[in-house]
Tab-separated table of C-alpha atoms and ligand atoms in Angstrom:
chain	number	residue	atom	x	y	z
A	1	MET	CA	-54.777	87.172	231.228
A	2	ASP	CA	-52.619	85.318	234.022
A	3	ARG	CA	-51.786	86.640	237.366
A	4	ILE	CA	-49.555	85.360	240.088
A	5	ARG	CA	-51.070	85.420	243.610
A	6	ILE	CA	-48.239	85.106	246.323
A	7	THR	CA	-49.484	84.613	249.917
A	8	GLY	CA	-46.601	85.831	252.089
A	9	GLY	CA	-44.695	85.206	255.309
A	10	ASN	CA	-42.801	81.757	254.546
A	11	GLN	CA	-39.181	81.215	254.561
A	12	LEU	CA	-37.880	79.644	251.579
A	13	ASN	CA	-35.987	76.356	252.238
A	14	GLY	CA	-34.363	73.634	250.077
A	15	ILE	CA	-33.244	73.513	246.335
A	16	ILE	CA	-33.537	75.677	243.515
A	17	PRO	CA	-32.415	74.312	240.200
A	18	ILE	CA	-30.655	77.254	237.932
A	19	SER	CA	-31.789	77.191	234.395
A	20	GLY	CA	-29.756	78.281	231.382
A	21	ALA	CA	-29.010	81.927	230.827
A	22	LYS	CA	-31.586	83.671	228.427
A	23	ASN	CA	-29.245	86.174	227.482
A	24	ALA	CA	-26.927	83.835	226.562
A	25	ALA	CA	-29.620	81.552	224.707
A	26	LEU	CA	-30.480	84.116	222.639
A	27	PRO	CA	-27.288	85.351	220.983
A	28	LEU	CA	-25.931	81.844	220.933
A	29	MET	CA	-29.269	80.772	218.923
A	30	ILE	CA	-28.741	83.639	216.681
A	31	ALA	CA	-25.376	82.343	215.763
A	32	SER	CA	-26.941	79.395	213.992
A	33	LEU	CA	-27.334	81.807	211.318
A	34	LEU	CA	-23.716	81.629	210.451
A	35	THR	CA	-23.328	78.404	209.331
A	36	SER	CA	-25.115	75.744	207.177
A	37	ASP	CA	-24.319	72.996	209.591
A	38	THR	CA	-26.311	72.128	212.611
A	39	LEU	CA	-25.497	73.925	215.890
A	40	THR	CA	-26.533	72.206	218.860
A	41	LEU	CA	-27.504	73.930	222.075
A	42	GLU	CA	-27.958	71.976	225.596
A	43	ASN	CA	-29.474	73.623	228.554
A	44	VAL	CA	-31.718	76.166	226.840
A	45	PRO	CA	-34.374	77.677	229.042
A	46	HIS	CA	-38.066	76.891	227.914
A	47	LEU	CA	-39.088	80.680	227.935
A	48	ALA	CA	-41.308	82.709	226.071
A	49	ASP	CA	-38.415	85.050	224.635
A	50	VAL	CA	-36.595	81.887	223.256
A	51	GLU	CA	-39.883	80.625	221.513
A	52	GLN	CA	-40.364	84.322	220.088
A	53	LEU	CA	-36.686	84.023	218.845
A	54	ILE	CA	-37.446	80.583	217.449
A	55	ARG	CA	-40.378	81.537	215.514
A	56	ILE	CA	-37.921	84.798	214.082
A	57	LEU	CA	-35.089	82.107	213.296
A	58	GLY	CA	-37.626	80.095	211.319
A	59	ASN	CA	-38.676	83.043	209.450
A	60	HIS	CA	-34.859	83.404	207.915
A	61	GLY	CA	-34.710	79.736	207.300
A	62	VAL	CA	-33.363	78.049	210.309
A	63	ASP	CA	-34.820	74.406	210.857
A	64	ILE	CA	-35.276	73.824	214.742
A	65	ALA	CA	-35.648	70.304	216.501
A	66	VAL	CA	-36.302	70.136	220.393
A	67	ASN	CA	-35.562	67.117	222.384
A	68	GLY	CA	-33.863	65.858	225.476
A	69	ARG	CA	-34.739	67.263	229.025
A	70	ARG	CA	-33.002	66.680	232.571
A	71	GLU	CA	-34.057	63.339	234.234
A	72	SER	CA	-36.606	63.944	236.893
A	73	GLN	CA	-37.259	67.525	236.037
A	74	GLY	CA	-40.561	66.955	233.933
A	75	GLU	CA	-41.381	68.743	230.906
A	76	GLY	CA	-40.767	72.477	230.309
A	77	TYR	CA	-37.164	72.474	232.010
A	78	SER	CA	-34.195	73.477	229.924
A	79	ARG	CA	-33.760	71.421	226.736
A	80	THR	CA	-31.145	70.557	223.908
A	81	VAL	CA	-32.206	72.119	220.599
A	82	HIS	CA	-30.709	71.904	217.367
A	83	PHE	CA	-30.797	74.768	214.939
A	84	THR	CA	-29.905	74.149	211.408
A	85	CYS	CA	-29.527	77.191	208.511
A	86	ARG	CA	-28.770	75.202	205.414
A	87	THR	CA	-29.215	78.359	203.434
A	88	ILE	CA	-30.985	82.199	204.681
A	89	VAL	CA	-34.163	82.206	202.846
A	90	ASP	CA	-34.961	85.712	204.115
A	91	THR	CA	-32.786	88.586	205.083
A	92	THR	CA	-35.448	90.623	206.358
A	93	ALA	CA	-36.160	90.840	209.768
A	94	PRO	CA	-39.704	92.414	209.899
A	95	TYR	CA	-41.198	95.173	212.638
A	96	GLU	CA	-43.877	92.770	213.645
A	97	LEU	CA	-41.011	90.361	214.746
A	98	VAL	CA	-38.468	92.749	216.047
A	99	SER	CA	-40.448	95.022	217.917
A	100	LYS	CA	-41.767	92.156	220.117
A	101	MET	CA	-37.963	91.298	221.235
A	102	ARG	CA	-35.287	94.004	220.930
A	103	ALA	CA	-32.259	91.166	220.808
A	104	SER	CA	-33.950	89.856	217.544
A	105	PHE	CA	-32.033	92.807	216.018
A	106	TRP	CA	-29.046	91.195	216.656
A	107	VAL	CA	-29.954	88.735	213.212
A	108	ILE	CA	-28.469	91.866	211.535
A	109	GLY	CA	-24.689	90.729	212.343
A	110	PRO	CA	-24.993	87.114	210.947
A	111	LEU	CA	-26.842	87.873	208.255
A	112	LEU	CA	-24.748	90.695	206.784
A	113	ALA	CA	-21.569	88.217	207.532
A	114	ARG	CA	-23.147	85.373	205.892
A	115	ASP	CA	-25.375	86.742	203.082
A	116	GLY	CA	-23.814	90.000	202.426
A	117	LYS	CA	-27.101	92.149	203.347
A	118	ALA	CA	-29.622	92.395	205.967
A	119	ARG	CA	-32.579	94.431	206.374
A	120	VAL	CA	-33.860	94.851	209.807
A	121	SER	CA	-36.528	96.863	211.585
A	122	LEU	CA	-35.105	99.360	214.031
A	123	PRO	CA	-36.270	97.913	217.600
A	124	GLY	CA	-38.109	100.821	218.776
A	125	GLY	CA	-38.100	102.453	222.236
A	126	CYS	CA	-38.738	99.940	225.132
A	127	ALA	CA	-40.028	100.314	228.867
A	128	ILE	CA	-36.824	100.789	230.320
A	129	GLY	CA	-35.494	103.392	227.947
A	130	THR	CA	-35.117	104.580	224.565
A	131	ARG	CA	-32.177	102.149	223.703
A	132	PRO	CA	-30.826	103.538	220.393
A	133	VAL	CA	-29.037	101.202	217.886
A	134	ASP	CA	-26.135	103.922	216.800
A	135	LEU	CA	-23.445	101.370	218.539
A	136	PHE	CA	-24.184	98.641	215.733
A	137	ILE	CA	-24.635	101.206	212.978
A	138	GLU	CA	-21.160	102.369	213.614
A	139	GLY	CA	-19.557	99.093	214.393
A	140	LEU	CA	-20.991	97.207	211.244
A	141	GLU	CA	-19.797	100.628	209.288
A	142	ALA	CA	-16.278	99.927	210.732
A	143	LEU	CA	-16.245	96.447	209.095
A	144	GLY	CA	-17.064	97.831	205.696
A	145	ALA	CA	-20.912	97.851	205.541
A	146	THR	CA	-23.184	100.600	204.340
A	147	MET	CA	-26.136	101.043	206.657
A	148	GLU	CA	-28.995	103.118	205.469
A	149	ILE	CA	-31.955	103.751	207.216
A	150	ASP	CA	-35.209	103.088	205.512
A	151	SER	CA	-38.913	103.726	206.242
A	152	GLY	CA	-38.076	102.446	209.899
A	153	TYR	CA	-35.598	99.734	208.511
A	154	ILE	CA	-31.760	99.392	208.337
A	155	ASN	CA	-30.643	98.399	204.788
A	156	ALA	CA	-27.177	97.056	205.641
A	157	THR	CA	-24.843	95.944	202.838
A	158	ALA	CA	-21.306	94.376	203.108
A	159	PRO	CA	-18.762	95.386	200.651
A	160	SER	CA	-18.633	92.741	197.437
A	161	GLY	CA	-16.020	90.544	198.657
A	162	GLY	CA	-17.595	90.473	202.291
A	163	LEU	CA	-17.240	92.232	205.361
A	164	ILE	CA	-13.462	93.607	205.920
A	165	GLY	CA	-11.537	93.393	209.586
A	166	ALA	CA	-11.037	96.650	211.143
A	167	THR	CA	-10.255	98.368	214.398
A	168	TYR	CA	-12.932	99.831	216.527
A	169	THR	CA	-13.450	101.276	219.920
A	170	PHE	CA	-16.992	101.362	220.961
A	171	PRO	CA	-17.826	104.911	223.025
A	172	LYS	CA	-20.332	102.953	225.350
A	173	VAL	CA	-20.364	99.554	226.614
A	174	SER	CA	-22.949	97.461	224.803
A	175	VAL	CA	-23.742	93.984	225.567
A	176	GLY	CA	-25.476	93.668	222.492
A	177	ALA	CA	-23.089	95.309	219.960
A	178	THR	CA	-20.520	93.584	221.146
A	179	HIS	CA	-22.431	90.168	220.465
A	180	VAL	CA	-23.343	91.266	216.860
A	181	MET	CA	-19.146	92.174	216.128
A	182	LEU	CA	-18.537	89.363	217.610
A	183	MET	CA	-20.591	87.220	215.013
A	184	ALA	CA	-20.052	89.614	211.821
A	185	ALA	CA	-16.224	89.727	212.546
A	186	SER	CA	-15.963	85.817	212.572
A	187	LEU	CA	-16.678	85.865	208.999
A	188	ALA	CA	-14.993	89.017	207.885
A	189	ARG	CA	-11.696	89.125	205.694
A	190	GLY	CA	-8.642	89.828	207.775
A	191	THR	CA	-8.249	90.973	211.970
A	192	THR	CA	-10.822	93.028	213.876
A	193	VAL	CA	-9.990	94.293	217.308
A	194	ILE	CA	-12.876	95.646	219.315
A	195	HIS	CA	-12.022	98.046	222.239
A	196	ASN	CA	-14.264	98.719	225.288
A	197	ALA	CA	-16.061	95.777	224.407
A	198	ALA	CA	-18.942	94.384	226.788
A	199	ARG	CA	-17.020	91.792	229.582
A	200	GLU	CA	-20.276	89.858	230.596
A	201	PRO	CA	-20.002	86.164	230.973
A	202	GLU	CA	-22.558	85.678	228.288
A	203	VAL	CA	-20.192	87.561	225.642
A	204	VAL	CA	-17.761	84.796	226.858
A	205	ASP	CA	-20.156	82.133	226.237
A	206	LEU	CA	-20.928	83.394	223.155
A	207	ALA	CA	-17.434	83.585	221.903
A	208	GLN	CA	-16.546	80.282	223.228
A	209	CYS	CA	-19.624	78.554	221.086
A	210	LEU	CA	-18.264	80.712	218.121
A	211	THR	CA	-14.564	79.378	218.826
A	212	ALA	CA	-16.176	75.886	218.849
A	213	MET	CA	-17.481	76.535	215.357
A	214	GLY	CA	-14.292	77.214	214.124
A	215	ALA	CA	-14.045	81.365	214.686
A	216	LYS	CA	-10.639	82.478	216.047
A	217	ILE	CA	-11.231	84.843	219.083
A	218	GLU	CA	-9.120	86.152	221.564
A	219	GLY	CA	-9.630	88.416	224.869
A	220	ALA	CA	-13.192	87.710	225.364
A	221	GLY	CA	-13.955	88.585	229.038
A	222	THR	CA	-11.560	91.312	228.584
A	223	SER	CA	-12.206	95.021	227.158
A	224	THR	CA	-10.425	94.117	223.977
A	225	ILE	CA	-11.545	91.338	221.703
A	226	THR	CA	-9.488	90.193	218.691
A	227	ILE	CA	-10.912	88.110	216.246
A	228	GLU	CA	-9.015	87.033	213.014
A	229	GLY	CA	-12.061	86.258	210.196
A	230	VAL	CA	-12.574	82.622	208.858
A	231	THR	CA	-14.051	82.005	205.133
A	232	SER	CA	-16.819	79.545	207.358
A	233	LEU	CA	-18.162	78.541	210.375
A	234	SER	CA	-18.909	74.843	210.889
A	235	GLY	CA	-21.631	73.458	213.578
A	236	ALA	CA	-21.015	72.685	217.156
A	237	ARG	CA	-22.459	71.376	220.291
A	238	HIS	CA	-22.580	73.876	223.028
A	239	ARG	CA	-24.112	74.126	226.778
A	240	VAL	CA	-25.562	77.146	227.666
A	241	LEU	CA	-24.060	78.992	231.009
A	242	PRO	CA	-26.324	79.020	233.808
A	243	ASP	CA	-28.131	82.258	234.214
A	244	ARG	CA	-26.626	84.893	236.418
A	245	ILE	CA	-29.444	86.919	236.669
A	246	GLU	CA	-32.021	83.929	237.903
A	247	THR	CA	-29.483	83.076	240.402
A	248	GLY	CA	-29.044	86.793	241.802
A	249	THR	CA	-32.855	86.863	241.937
A	250	TYR	CA	-33.452	83.845	243.985
A	251	ALA	CA	-30.307	84.792	246.316
A	252	MET	CA	-31.941	88.052	247.076
A	253	ALA	CA	-35.331	86.038	247.495
A	254	VAL	CA	-33.472	83.640	250.189
A	255	ALA	CA	-32.248	87.455	251.777
A	256	MET	CA	-35.701	88.450	251.641
A	257	THR	CA	-37.348	85.815	253.391
A	258	GLY	CA	-34.739	84.196	255.472
A	259	GLY	CA	-34.135	80.595	255.384
A	260	ASP	CA	-31.536	78.268	253.421
A	261	VAL	CA	-31.334	77.598	249.828
A	262	LEU	CA	-29.308	75.708	247.650
A	263	LEU	CA	-29.101	77.098	244.148
A	264	GLU	CA	-27.997	74.419	242.040
A	265	GLY	CA	-25.961	74.085	239.184
A	266	THR	CA	-24.788	77.857	239.144
A	267	ARG	CA	-21.474	79.531	239.874
A	268	ALA	CA	-20.561	82.083	242.011
A	269	SER	CA	-17.884	83.748	239.389
A	270	LEU	CA	-20.460	84.947	237.210
A	271	LEU	CA	-21.952	87.422	240.208
A	272	GLU	CA	-19.188	88.171	242.566
A	273	ASN	CA	-20.488	91.565	242.916
A	274	ALA	CA	-24.273	90.815	243.797
A	275	LEU	CA	-23.389	88.239	245.780
A	276	ASP	CA	-20.706	90.446	247.679
A	277	THR	CA	-23.352	93.180	248.139
A	278	LEU	CA	-25.804	90.654	249.338
A	279	LYS	CA	-23.564	89.455	252.192
A	280	LEU	CA	-23.007	92.868	253.261
A	281	ALA	CA	-27.198	93.169	253.387
A	282	GLY	CA	-26.775	90.144	255.862
A	283	ALA	CA	-26.952	87.037	253.457
A	284	THR	CA	-24.275	84.273	254.149
A	285	ILE	CA	-23.303	82.843	250.809
A	286	THR	CA	-20.973	79.777	250.325
A	287	GLU	CA	-19.954	77.864	246.942
A	288	THR	CA	-20.643	74.285	247.137
A	289	GLU	CA	-19.799	71.317	244.631
A	290	THR	CA	-23.286	71.601	243.161
A	291	GLY	CA	-23.925	75.010	243.354
A	292	LEU	CA	-24.488	78.203	245.780
A	293	ARG	CA	-25.821	77.955	249.014
A	294	VAL	CA	-27.604	81.084	250.467
A	295	VAL	CA	-28.690	81.142	254.104
A	296	ARG	CA	-30.253	84.237	255.923
A	297	ASN	CA	-31.280	83.251	259.811
A	298	GLY	CA	-32.210	85.567	262.387
A	299	ASN	CA	-30.337	88.698	261.463
A	300	GLY	CA	-31.928	91.486	259.855
A	301	ILE	CA	-31.233	92.937	256.409
A	302	HIS	CA	-28.718	95.720	256.606
A	303	PRO	CA	-29.159	98.882	254.023
A	304	VAL	CA	-26.607	98.698	251.387
A	305	ASP	CA	-26.084	101.035	248.375
A	306	VAL	CA	-25.494	100.131	244.728
A	307	VAL	CA	-24.643	101.752	241.409
A	308	THR	CA	-25.419	99.573	238.475
A	309	GLU	CA	-22.365	98.952	235.744
A	310	PRO	CA	-21.700	97.045	233.235
A	311	PHE	CA	-20.055	93.634	234.009
A	312	PRO	CA	-17.948	92.926	236.492
A	313	GLY	CA	-19.767	95.608	238.237
A	314	PHE	CA	-23.751	95.106	240.188
A	315	PRO	CA	-26.026	94.332	237.120
A	316	THR	CA	-28.860	96.652	236.008
A	317	ASP	CA	-30.775	93.122	235.663
A	318	LEU	CA	-30.821	92.680	239.640
A	319	GLN	CA	-31.501	96.506	240.610
A	320	ALA	CA	-35.387	96.199	240.700
A	321	GLN	CA	-34.792	92.560	242.933
A	322	PHE	CA	-32.271	94.434	245.289
A	323	MET	CA	-34.280	97.397	245.751
A	324	ALA	CA	-37.407	95.260	246.716
A	325	LEU	CA	-34.838	93.478	249.259
A	326	MET	CA	-33.895	97.052	250.558
A	327	THR	CA	-37.420	97.947	251.250
A	328	ARG	CA	-37.344	95.803	254.372
A	329	ALA	CA	-33.695	96.719	255.291
A	330	GLN	CA	-33.060	98.278	258.811
A	331	GLY	CA	-32.282	101.628	257.550
A	332	VAL	CA	-31.830	103.869	254.380
A	333	SER	CA	-30.056	102.856	251.190
A	334	HIS	CA	-29.473	104.265	247.925
A	335	ILE	CA	-29.464	102.572	244.274
A	336	THR	CA	-28.367	104.191	241.462
A	337	GLU	CA	-29.139	102.944	238.128
A	338	THR	CA	-26.741	103.939	235.481
A	339	ILE	CA	-27.223	101.914	232.488
A	340	PHE	CA	-30.952	102.522	231.331
A	341	GLU	CA	-32.652	105.994	232.077
A	342	ASN	CA	-35.931	104.719	233.111
A	343	ARG	CA	-35.794	101.704	234.877
A	344	PHE	CA	-37.422	102.614	238.014
A	345	MET	CA	-41.194	101.490	237.209
A	346	HIS	CA	-40.801	99.113	239.792
A	347	VAL	CA	-40.843	101.923	242.410
A	348	GLN	CA	-44.615	103.263	242.519
A	349	GLU	CA	-45.583	99.434	242.600
A	350	LEU	CA	-43.294	98.558	245.408
A	351	ALA	CA	-44.699	101.785	247.214
A	352	ARG	CA	-48.264	100.242	246.891
A	353	LEU	CA	-47.234	97.509	248.792
A	354	GLY	CA	-46.090	100.196	251.726
A	355	ALA	CA	-42.118	100.795	250.652
A	356	LYS	CA	-40.741	104.067	251.491
A	357	ILE	CA	-39.095	105.268	248.142
A	358	SER	CA	-38.303	108.486	246.517
A	359	LEU	CA	-36.527	109.392	243.115
A	360	SER	CA	-34.193	111.832	242.439
A	361	GLY	CA	-32.868	111.728	238.545
A	362	GLN	CA	-31.032	108.437	238.366
A	363	MET	CA	-30.978	107.869	242.133
A	364	ALA	CA	-33.599	106.109	244.455
A	365	ARG	CA	-33.562	106.384	247.884
A	366	ILE	CA	-35.005	103.517	250.171
A	367	GLU	CA	-35.856	103.520	253.665
A	368	GLY	CA	-36.572	100.272	255.037
A	369	VAL	CA	-39.892	99.718	256.573
A	370	SER	CA	-40.622	97.081	258.948
A	371	ARG	CA	-43.723	95.698	257.125
A	372	LEU	CA	-44.969	95.273	253.625
A	373	LYS	CA	-48.529	94.910	253.159
A	374	GLY	CA	-50.308	92.408	249.971
A	375	ALA	CA	-51.794	94.403	247.113
A	376	PRO	CA	-52.311	94.018	243.349
A	377	VAL	CA	-49.818	95.526	241.550
A	378	MET	CA	-48.460	95.226	237.857
A	379	ALA	CA	-45.126	96.385	236.006
A	380	THR	CA	-43.983	96.806	232.924
A	381	ASP	CA	-40.802	94.624	232.458
A	382	LEU	CA	-39.558	91.318	233.169
A	383	ARG	CA	-37.028	92.029	236.270
A	384	ALA	CA	-39.438	94.671	237.567
A	385	SER	CA	-42.137	91.882	237.994
A	386	VAL	CA	-39.797	89.472	239.706
A	387	SER	CA	-38.685	92.249	242.378
A	388	LEU	CA	-42.728	92.086	242.992
A	389	VAL	CA	-42.883	88.552	243.400
A	390	ILE	CA	-39.881	89.098	245.809
A	391	ALA	CA	-41.498	91.525	247.826
A	392	GLY	CA	-44.701	89.927	248.022
A	393	LEU	CA	-42.888	86.788	249.427
A	394	VAL	CA	-42.395	88.996	252.639
A	395	ALA	CA	-45.827	91.209	252.506
A	396	GLU	CA	-48.671	90.397	254.789
A	397	GLY	CA	-51.958	88.660	253.060
A	398	GLU	CA	-51.999	88.426	249.420
A	399	THR	CA	-50.029	90.103	246.863
A	400	VAL	CA	-51.399	89.483	243.050
A	401	VAL	CA	-49.053	90.477	240.279
A	402	SER	CA	-50.749	91.010	237.028
A	403	ARG	CA	-49.081	90.897	233.548
A	404	VAL	CA	-47.522	87.707	234.387
A	405	TYR	CA	-46.298	87.526	230.786
A	406	HIS	CA	-43.035	89.554	231.629
A	407	LEU	CA	-42.220	86.998	234.071
A	408	ASP	CA	-42.483	84.466	231.656
A	409	ARG	CA	-40.188	85.649	229.286
A	410	GLY	CA	-37.255	85.493	231.735
A	411	PHE	CA	-38.068	82.934	234.460
A	412	GLU	CA	-38.371	79.517	233.895
A	413	ARG	CA	-41.053	77.603	236.267
A	414	LEU	CA	-41.049	80.339	238.854
A	415	GLU	CA	-43.793	79.427	241.061
A	416	GLU	CA	-42.757	75.824	240.941
A	417	LYS	CA	-39.342	76.453	242.044
A	418	LEU	CA	-40.557	78.957	244.749
A	419	ASN	CA	-43.014	76.688	246.038
A	420	ARG	CA	-40.781	73.721	246.154
A	421	CYS	CA	-39.004	75.574	248.809
A	422	GLY	CA	-42.003	76.341	251.066
A	423	ALA	CA	-43.505	79.634	249.341
A	424	GLN	CA	-47.153	80.087	248.394
A	425	VAL	CA	-47.336	81.123	245.008
A	426	GLU	CA	-49.901	80.701	242.618
A	427	ARG	CA	-50.613	81.074	238.760
A	428	VAL	CA	-54.547	82.363	238.375
A	429	SER	CA	-55.971	82.473	235.029
A	430	ASP	CA	-59.344	84.493	234.150
B	1	LIG	C1	-28.296	93.382	227.233
B	1	LIG	O1	-29.303	94.302	226.600
B	1	LIG	C2	-29.260	92.558	227.994
B	1	LIG	N1	-30.543	91.747	226.889
B	1	LIG	C3	-30.550	93.490	229.149
B	1	LIG	O2	-31.071	92.310	229.825
B	1	LIG	C4	-29.357	93.894	230.174
B	1	LIG	O3	-30.117	94.576	230.652
B	1	LIG	C5	-28.220	94.879	229.448
B	1	LIG	O4	-27.633	93.954	228.128
B	1	LIG	C6	-27.342	95.263	230.090
B	1	LIG	O5	-26.688	94.437	231.228
B	1	LIG	C7	-30.146	90.543	226.614
B	1	LIG	O6	-28.961	90.248	226.678
B	1	LIG	C8	-30.835	90.129	225.960
B	1	LIG	P1	-26.825	97.017	226.187
B	1	LIG	P2	-28.276	95.063	225.655
B	1	LIG	O7	-26.633	97.584	224.605
B	1	LIG	O8	-27.825	94.618	224.688
B	1	LIG	C9	-27.101	101.621	225.066
B	1	LIG	C10	-33.259	91.474	230.607
B	1	LIG	O9	-34.177	92.204	231.460
B	1	LIG	N2	-26.964	101.625	223.718
B	1	LIG	O10	-25.663	96.962	227.029
B	1	LIG	O11	-29.862	95.831	224.776
B	1	LIG	C11	-28.356	101.426	225.792
B	1	LIG	O12	-29.402	102.285	225.351
B	1	LIG	C12	-33.065	92.809	229.625
B	1	LIG	O13	-33.021	90.378	230.571
B	1	LIG	C13	-26.620	102.632	223.108
B	1	LIG	O14	-26.740	104.097	223.428
B	1	LIG	O15	-28.287	96.319	226.270
B	1	LIG	C14	-27.995	101.433	227.281
B	1	LIG	O16	-28.524	102.440	227.893
B	1	LIG	C15	-33.193	93.803	229.866
B	1	LIG	N3	-26.514	102.772	221.772
B	1	LIG	C16	-26.551	101.000	227.370
B	1	LIG	O17	-26.173	101.267	226.010
B	1	LIG	C17	-26.459	101.220	221.463
B	1	LIG	O18	-26.304	101.145	220.188
B	1	LIG	C18	-26.487	99.379	227.446
B	1	LIG	O19	-27.197	98.462	226.542
B	1	LIG	C19	-26.726	100.131	221.888
B	1	LIG	C20	-26.993	100.131	223.719
């Protein structure tokens, strides 16, 4: 199994191209199930999660053709991918596939809306928390679906004339359930109003793509979204928005090591809260015509308290990375995780590098230390793994991060991007 070996101590200087967003690409790909025409997505990142979803969609009858790549970036960078689902050949999403990637559960929305039925495995828990699906069930029931749980599967059935528009208020903000309601309501009869919808940029991206496919959606990006159902959707061409979590991750890496890096092809509006937090921590961030320039020269890292929240708050997907940064702050900071109940697996691993962190319920107290020292570490999820890479960039000596497959789920060419800016990061195969 591959590992990543980091030799710490180098500043980052140069240009890092930001890829298309994993968490936008996944629901956009799933939206291809809604039409018999071709949906073409540009800027699809080359990631293990994307490849896994390609396999899952293939199982439902989606033909996939990959071509094109950005000039001068070589093989493997974000691509243009064509998805065509002439007919849905199978409305079952089996446990073996859904359990590997939670987002594949979201196929339930399009399958139900287009074919009137879906049998989708319950995803089960995962490393960062229990992650139930009650909001999906309630939301689709509000559209008239019958939802039955049977042997670990949800059997969903639409009324004979198809899903029916309705008003539904989410009791809690959920990105995935908002995606599913958007897709399902686009093909429902009548108007659907969703209150307390997720406002994440990835929801807006999906709404824009659905609109290009002929859906009638208003209010995406606010808490109330109105969808007027249409009888069918057509193909479209859509560009996946830049990855705000990748953006924030590299911005934190630069804040950690010091240096001057242009994060190319991204924009500040995707992550204002995280950028403001980084500025308080001592980074200088400016938006340029081509991206975001992140600089930290000379000054130390200041402690800053953060609380994770749904967008536009500080993202849970940057919590681990920010904690890594705070391990080197000049003082004490607190990080409160409010989205997932078990998203602190990186704490014990950061401690192996010399970090001083104590946990009390959902809050971590981080006492900055003047040095970290390299060690072998491992993590059980994507963002936790990359937090260890960030810590490794400044740790003395060698840090070896195992279970690299977590990183490959969400970071396109991580080693290459960091090394081009002066880091010493190497993939080691056993
Ligand atoms: C999305 O997950 C992202 N995944 C996650 O990124 C991200 O951490 C999360 O949103 C929050 O921003 C993708 O976009 C593929 P939620 P999602 O439904 O949609 C609870 C990463 O590292 N909940 O917004 O699954 C849930 O347990 C991943 O890229 C219910 O209680 O998250 C959580 O506490 C990890 N019932 C909260 O809502 C439900 O039916 C928010 O989860 C659904 C969710």
